[in-house]
Short mmCIF file of N, CA, C and O in Angstrom, two decimals:
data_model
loop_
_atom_site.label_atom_id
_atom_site.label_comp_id
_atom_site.label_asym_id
_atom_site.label_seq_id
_atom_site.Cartn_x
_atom_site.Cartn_y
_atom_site.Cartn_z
N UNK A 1 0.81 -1.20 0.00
CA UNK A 1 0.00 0.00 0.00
C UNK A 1 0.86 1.26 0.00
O UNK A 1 0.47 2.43 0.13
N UNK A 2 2.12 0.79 -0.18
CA UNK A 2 3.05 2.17 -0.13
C UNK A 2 2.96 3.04 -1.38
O UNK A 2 2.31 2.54 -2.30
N UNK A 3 3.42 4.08 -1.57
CA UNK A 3 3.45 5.23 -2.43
C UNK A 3 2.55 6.00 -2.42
O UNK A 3 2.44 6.59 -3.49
N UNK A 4 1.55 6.40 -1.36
CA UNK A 4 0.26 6.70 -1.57
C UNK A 4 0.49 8.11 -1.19
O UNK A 4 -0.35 8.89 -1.65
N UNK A 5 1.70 8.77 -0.26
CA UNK A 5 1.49 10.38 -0.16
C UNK A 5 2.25 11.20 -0.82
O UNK A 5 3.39 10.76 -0.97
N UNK A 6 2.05 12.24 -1.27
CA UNK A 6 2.51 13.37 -1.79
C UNK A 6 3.88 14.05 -0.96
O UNK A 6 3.65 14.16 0.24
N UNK A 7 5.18 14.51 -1.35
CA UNK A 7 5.37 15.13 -0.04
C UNK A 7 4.83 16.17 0.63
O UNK A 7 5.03 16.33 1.83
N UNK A 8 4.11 16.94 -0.06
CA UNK A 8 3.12 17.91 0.68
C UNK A 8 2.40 17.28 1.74
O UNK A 8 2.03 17.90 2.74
N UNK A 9 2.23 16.30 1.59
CA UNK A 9 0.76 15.44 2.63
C UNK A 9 2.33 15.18 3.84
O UNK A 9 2.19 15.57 5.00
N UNK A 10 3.11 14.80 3.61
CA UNK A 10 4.00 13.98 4.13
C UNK A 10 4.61 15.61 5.01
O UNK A 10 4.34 15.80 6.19
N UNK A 11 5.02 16.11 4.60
CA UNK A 11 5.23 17.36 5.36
C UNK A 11 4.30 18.51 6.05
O UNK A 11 4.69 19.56 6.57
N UNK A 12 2.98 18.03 5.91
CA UNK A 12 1.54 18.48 6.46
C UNK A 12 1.93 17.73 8.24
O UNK A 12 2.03 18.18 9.38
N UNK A 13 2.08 16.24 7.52
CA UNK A 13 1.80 15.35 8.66
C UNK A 13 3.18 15.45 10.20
O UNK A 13 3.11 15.28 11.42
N UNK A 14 4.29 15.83 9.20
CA UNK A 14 5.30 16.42 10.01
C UNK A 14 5.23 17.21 10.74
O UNK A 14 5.35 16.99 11.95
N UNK A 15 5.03 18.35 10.27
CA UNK A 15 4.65 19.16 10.76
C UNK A 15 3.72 19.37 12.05
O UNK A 15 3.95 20.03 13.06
N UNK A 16 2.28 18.40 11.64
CA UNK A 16 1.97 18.09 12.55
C UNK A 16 2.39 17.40 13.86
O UNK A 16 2.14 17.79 15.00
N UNK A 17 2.97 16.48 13.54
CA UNK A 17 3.83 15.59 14.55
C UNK A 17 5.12 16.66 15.75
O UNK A 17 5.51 16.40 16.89
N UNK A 18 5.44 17.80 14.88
CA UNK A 18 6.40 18.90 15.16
C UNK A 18 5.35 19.42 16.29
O UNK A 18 5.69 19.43 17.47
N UNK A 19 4.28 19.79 15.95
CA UNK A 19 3.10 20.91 16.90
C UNK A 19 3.16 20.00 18.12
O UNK A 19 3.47 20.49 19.21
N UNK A 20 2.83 18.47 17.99
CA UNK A 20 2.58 17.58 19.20
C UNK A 20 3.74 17.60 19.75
O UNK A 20 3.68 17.81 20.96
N UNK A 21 4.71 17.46 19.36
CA UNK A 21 6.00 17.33 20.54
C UNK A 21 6.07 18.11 21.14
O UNK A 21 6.32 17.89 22.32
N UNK A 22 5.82 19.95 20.53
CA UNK A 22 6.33 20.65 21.15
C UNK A 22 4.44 20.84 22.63
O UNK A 22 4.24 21.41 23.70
N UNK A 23 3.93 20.30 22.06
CA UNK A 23 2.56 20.50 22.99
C UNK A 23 3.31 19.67 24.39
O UNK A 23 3.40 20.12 25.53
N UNK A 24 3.85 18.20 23.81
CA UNK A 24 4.22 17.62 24.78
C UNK A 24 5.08 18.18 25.93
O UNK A 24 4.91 18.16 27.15
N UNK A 25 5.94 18.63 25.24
CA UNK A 25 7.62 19.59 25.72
C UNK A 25 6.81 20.71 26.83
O UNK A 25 7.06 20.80 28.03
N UNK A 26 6.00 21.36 26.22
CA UNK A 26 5.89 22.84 26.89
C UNK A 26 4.80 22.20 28.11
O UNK A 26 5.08 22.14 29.31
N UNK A 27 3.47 21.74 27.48
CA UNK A 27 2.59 21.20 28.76
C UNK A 27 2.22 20.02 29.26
O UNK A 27 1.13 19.90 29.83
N UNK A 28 3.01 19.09 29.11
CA UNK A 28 3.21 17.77 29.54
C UNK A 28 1.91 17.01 28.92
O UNK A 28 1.54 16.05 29.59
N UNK A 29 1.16 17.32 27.71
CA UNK A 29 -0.05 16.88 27.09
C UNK A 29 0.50 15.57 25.91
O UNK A 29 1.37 15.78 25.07
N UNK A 30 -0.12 14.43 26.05
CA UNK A 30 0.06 13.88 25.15
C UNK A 30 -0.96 13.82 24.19
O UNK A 30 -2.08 13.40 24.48
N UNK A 31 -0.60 14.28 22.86
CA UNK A 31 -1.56 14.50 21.35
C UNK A 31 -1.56 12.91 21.17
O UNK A 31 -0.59 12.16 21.21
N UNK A 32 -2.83 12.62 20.98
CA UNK A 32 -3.33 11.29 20.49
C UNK A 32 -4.05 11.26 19.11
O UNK A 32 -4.15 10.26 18.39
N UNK A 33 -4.50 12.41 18.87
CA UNK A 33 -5.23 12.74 17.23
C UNK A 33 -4.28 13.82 16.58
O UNK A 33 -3.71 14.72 17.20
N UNK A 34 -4.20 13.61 15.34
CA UNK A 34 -3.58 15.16 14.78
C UNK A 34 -4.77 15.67 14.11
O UNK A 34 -5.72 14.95 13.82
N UNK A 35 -4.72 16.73 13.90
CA UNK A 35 -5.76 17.83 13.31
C UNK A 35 -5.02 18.05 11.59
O UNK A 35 -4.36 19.04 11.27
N UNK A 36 -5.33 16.91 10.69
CA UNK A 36 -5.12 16.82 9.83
C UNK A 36 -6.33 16.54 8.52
O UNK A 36 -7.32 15.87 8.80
N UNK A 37 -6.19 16.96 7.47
CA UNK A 37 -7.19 17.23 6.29
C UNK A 37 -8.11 15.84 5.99
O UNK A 37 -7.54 14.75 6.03
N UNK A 38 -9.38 15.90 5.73
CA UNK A 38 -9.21 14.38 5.55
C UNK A 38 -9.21 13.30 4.64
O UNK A 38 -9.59 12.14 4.74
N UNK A 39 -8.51 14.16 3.44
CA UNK A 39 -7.84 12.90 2.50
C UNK A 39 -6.36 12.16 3.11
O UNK A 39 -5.80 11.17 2.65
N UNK A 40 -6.05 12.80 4.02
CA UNK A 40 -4.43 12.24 4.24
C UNK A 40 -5.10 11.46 5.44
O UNK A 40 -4.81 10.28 5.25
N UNK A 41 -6.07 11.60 6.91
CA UNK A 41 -6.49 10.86 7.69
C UNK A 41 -6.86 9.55 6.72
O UNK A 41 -6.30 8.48 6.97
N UNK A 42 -7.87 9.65 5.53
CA UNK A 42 -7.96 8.45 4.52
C UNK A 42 -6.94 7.72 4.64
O UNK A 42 -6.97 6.63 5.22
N UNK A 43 -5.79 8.28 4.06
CA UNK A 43 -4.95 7.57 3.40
C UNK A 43 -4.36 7.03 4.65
O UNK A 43 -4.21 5.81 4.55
N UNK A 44 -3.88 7.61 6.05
CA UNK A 44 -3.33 7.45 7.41
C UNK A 44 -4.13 5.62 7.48
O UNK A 44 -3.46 4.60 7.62
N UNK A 45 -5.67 5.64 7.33
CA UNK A 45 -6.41 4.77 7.67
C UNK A 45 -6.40 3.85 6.82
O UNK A 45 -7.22 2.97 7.08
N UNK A 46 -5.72 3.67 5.78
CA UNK A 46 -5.85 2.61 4.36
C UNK A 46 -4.39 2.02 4.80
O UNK A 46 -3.80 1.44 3.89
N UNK A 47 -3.75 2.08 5.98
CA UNK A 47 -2.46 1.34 6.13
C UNK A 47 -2.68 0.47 7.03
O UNK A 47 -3.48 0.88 7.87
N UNK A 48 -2.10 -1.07 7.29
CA UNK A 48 -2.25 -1.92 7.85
C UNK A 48 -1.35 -1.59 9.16
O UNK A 48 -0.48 -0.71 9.17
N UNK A 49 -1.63 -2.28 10.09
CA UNK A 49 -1.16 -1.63 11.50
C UNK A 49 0.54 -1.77 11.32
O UNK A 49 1.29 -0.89 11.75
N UNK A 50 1.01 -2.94 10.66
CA UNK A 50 2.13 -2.58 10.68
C UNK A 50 2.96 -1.33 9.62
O UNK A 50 4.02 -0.84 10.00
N UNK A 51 2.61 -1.12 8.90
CA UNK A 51 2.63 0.07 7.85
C UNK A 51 2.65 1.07 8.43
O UNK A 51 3.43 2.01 8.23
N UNK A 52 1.65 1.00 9.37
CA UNK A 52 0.89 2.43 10.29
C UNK A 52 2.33 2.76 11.33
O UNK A 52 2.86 3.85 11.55
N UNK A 53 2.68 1.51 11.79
CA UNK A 53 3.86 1.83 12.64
C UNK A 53 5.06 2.00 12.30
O UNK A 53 5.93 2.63 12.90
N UNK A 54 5.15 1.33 11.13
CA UNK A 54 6.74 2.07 10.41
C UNK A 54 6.68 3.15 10.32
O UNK A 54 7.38 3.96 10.92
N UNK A 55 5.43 3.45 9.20
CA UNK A 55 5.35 5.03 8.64
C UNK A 55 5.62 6.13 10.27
O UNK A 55 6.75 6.47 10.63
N UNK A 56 4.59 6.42 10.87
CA UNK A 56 4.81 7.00 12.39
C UNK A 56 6.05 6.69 13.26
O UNK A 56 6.25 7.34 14.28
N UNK A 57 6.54 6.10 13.01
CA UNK A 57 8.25 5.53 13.77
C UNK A 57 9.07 6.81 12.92
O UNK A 57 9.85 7.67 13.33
N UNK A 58 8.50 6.49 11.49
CA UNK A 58 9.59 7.49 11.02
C UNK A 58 9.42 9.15 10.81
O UNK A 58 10.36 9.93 10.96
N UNK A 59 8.22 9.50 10.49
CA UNK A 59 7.39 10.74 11.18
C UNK A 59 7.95 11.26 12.15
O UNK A 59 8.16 12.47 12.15
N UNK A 60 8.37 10.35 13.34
CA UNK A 60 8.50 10.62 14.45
C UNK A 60 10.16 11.32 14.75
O UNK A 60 10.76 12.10 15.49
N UNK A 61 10.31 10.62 13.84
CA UNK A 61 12.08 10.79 13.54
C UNK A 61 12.25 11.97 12.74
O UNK A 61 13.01 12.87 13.10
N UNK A 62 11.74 12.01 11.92
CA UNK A 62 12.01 13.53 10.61
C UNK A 62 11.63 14.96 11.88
O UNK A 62 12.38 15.92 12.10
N UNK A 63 10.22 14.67 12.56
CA UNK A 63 9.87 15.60 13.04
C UNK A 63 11.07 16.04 14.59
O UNK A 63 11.52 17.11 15.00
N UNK A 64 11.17 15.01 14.92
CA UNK A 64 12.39 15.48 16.31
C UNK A 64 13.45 16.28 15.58
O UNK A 64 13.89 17.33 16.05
N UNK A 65 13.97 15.64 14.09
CA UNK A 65 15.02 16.36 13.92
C UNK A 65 14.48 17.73 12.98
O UNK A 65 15.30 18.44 12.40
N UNK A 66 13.55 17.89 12.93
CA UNK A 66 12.85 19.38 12.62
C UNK A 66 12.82 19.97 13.60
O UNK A 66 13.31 21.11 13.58
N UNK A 67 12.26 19.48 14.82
CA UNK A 67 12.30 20.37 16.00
C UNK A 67 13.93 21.00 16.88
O UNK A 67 14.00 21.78 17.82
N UNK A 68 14.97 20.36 16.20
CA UNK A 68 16.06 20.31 16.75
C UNK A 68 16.56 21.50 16.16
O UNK A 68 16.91 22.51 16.78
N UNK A 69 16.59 21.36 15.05
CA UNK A 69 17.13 22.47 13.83
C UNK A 69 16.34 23.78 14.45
O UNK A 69 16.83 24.83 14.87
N UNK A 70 14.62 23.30 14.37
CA UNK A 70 13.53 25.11 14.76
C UNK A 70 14.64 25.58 15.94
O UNK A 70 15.17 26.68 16.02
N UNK A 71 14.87 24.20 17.01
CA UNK A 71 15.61 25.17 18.20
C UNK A 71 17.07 26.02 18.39
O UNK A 71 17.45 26.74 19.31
N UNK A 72 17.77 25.57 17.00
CA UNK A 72 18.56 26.13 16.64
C UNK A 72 18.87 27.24 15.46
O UNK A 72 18.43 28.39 15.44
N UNK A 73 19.72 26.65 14.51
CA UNK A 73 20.01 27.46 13.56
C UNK A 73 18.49 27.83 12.14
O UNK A 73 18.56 28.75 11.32
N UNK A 74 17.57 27.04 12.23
CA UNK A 74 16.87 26.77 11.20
C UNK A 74 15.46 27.93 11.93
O UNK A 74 15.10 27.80 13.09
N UNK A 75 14.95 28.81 11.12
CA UNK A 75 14.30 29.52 11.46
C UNK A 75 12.94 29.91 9.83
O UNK A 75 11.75 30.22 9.85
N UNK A 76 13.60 29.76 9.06
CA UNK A 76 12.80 30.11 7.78
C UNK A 76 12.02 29.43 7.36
O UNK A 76 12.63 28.36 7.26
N UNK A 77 10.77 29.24 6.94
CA UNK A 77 9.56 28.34 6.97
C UNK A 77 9.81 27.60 5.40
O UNK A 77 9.21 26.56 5.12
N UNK A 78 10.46 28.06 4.73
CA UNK A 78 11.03 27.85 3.36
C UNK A 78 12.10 26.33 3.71
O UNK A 78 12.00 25.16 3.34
N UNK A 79 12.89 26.91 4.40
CA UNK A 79 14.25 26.51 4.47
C UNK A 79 14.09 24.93 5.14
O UNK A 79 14.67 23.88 4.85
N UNK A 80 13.12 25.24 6.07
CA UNK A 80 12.23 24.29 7.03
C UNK A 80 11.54 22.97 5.99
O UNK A 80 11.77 21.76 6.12
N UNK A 81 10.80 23.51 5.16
CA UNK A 81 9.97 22.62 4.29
C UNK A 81 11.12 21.92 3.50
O UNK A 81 11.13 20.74 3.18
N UNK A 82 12.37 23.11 3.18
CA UNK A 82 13.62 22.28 2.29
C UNK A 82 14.08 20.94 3.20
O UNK A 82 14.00 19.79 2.77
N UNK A 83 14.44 21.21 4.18
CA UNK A 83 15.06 20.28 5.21
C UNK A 83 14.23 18.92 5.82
O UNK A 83 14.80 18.12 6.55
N UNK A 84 12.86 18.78 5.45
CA UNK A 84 12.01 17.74 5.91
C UNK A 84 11.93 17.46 4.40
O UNK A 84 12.17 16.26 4.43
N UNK A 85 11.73 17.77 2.98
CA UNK A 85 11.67 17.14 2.17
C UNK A 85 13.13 16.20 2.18
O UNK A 85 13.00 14.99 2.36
N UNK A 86 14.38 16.72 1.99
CA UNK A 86 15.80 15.76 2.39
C UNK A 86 15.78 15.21 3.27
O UNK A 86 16.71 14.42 3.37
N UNK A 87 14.69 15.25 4.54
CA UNK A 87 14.43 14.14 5.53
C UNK A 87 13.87 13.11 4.76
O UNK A 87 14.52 12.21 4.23
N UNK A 88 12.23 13.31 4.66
CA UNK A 88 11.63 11.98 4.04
C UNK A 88 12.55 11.47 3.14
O UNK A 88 12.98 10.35 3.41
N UNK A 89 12.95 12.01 2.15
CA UNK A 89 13.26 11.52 1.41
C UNK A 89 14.71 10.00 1.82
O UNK A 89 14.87 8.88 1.34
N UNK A 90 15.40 10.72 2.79
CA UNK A 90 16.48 10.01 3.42
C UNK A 90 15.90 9.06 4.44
O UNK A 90 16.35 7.91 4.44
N UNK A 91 15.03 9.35 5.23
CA UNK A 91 14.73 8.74 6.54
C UNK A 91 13.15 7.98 6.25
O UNK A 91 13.15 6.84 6.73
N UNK A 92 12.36 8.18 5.85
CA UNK A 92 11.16 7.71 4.76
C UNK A 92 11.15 6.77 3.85
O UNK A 92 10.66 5.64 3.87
N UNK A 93 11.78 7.37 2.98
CA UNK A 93 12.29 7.22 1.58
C UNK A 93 11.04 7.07 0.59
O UNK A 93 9.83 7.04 0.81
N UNK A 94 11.93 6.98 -0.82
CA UNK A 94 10.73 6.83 -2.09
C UNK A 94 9.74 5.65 -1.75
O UNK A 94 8.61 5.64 -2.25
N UNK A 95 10.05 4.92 -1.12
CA UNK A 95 8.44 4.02 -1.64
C UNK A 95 7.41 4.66 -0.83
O UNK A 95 6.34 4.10 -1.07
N UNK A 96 7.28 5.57 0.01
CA UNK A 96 6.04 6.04 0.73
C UNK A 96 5.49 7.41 -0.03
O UNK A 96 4.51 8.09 0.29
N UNK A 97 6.49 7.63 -1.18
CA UNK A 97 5.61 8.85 -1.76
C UNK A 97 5.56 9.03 -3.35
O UNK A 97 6.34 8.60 -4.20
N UNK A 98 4.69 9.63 -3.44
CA UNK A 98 4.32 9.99 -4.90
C UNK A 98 5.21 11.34 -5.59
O UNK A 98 5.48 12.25 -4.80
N UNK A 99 5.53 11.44 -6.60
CA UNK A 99 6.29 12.60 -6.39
C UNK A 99 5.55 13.51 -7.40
O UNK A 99 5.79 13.30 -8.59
N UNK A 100 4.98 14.15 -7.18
CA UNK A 100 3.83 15.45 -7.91
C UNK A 100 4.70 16.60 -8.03
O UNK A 100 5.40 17.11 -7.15
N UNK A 101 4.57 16.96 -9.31
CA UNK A 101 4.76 18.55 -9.39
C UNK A 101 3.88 19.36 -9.88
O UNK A 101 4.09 20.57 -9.91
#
């Protein structure tokens, strides 16, 4: 069932994952839903549980090291989207996305 997101969807979902950590970090809240569109919740839900847990293992990974960079040198929302696309792409990789232009 792989290839099914866009990196736009894939850096939506980062992103999201980025908002929850830092929810976690600042008020000790753990995010159990993301507030995401719902063709990508679709697609979130068309993965078999183990799929579901790779994909989110690695989500989980792109987004810590997004949040590492926001706390440092990385500040530009541009520069930001550059640096999680060379994530997925490295830490993800091609079979989880479609590549649209």
């Amino acid at each position: 069932m792989k290839n099914i997101f866009t990196v736009s969807e894939i850096i939506t979902i980062v992103m999201e994952e980025v908002t929850s950590i830092k929810q976690k970090q600042l008020y000790l809240i753990e995010v159990d839903e993301y507030n995401l569109p719902k063709p990508i919740l679709d697609k979130l839900n068309s993965l078999d549980k183990y799929e579901f847990y790779e994909f989110r293992e690695k989500i989980s990974i792109i987004a810590e090291k997004i949040l590492e960079m926001q706390n440092g040198e990385l500040n530009e929302l541009n520069l930001s989207h550059s640096e999680i696309t060379f994530l997925i792409k490295d830490i993800l990789g091609k079979e989880w996305i479609i590549f649209k232009y």
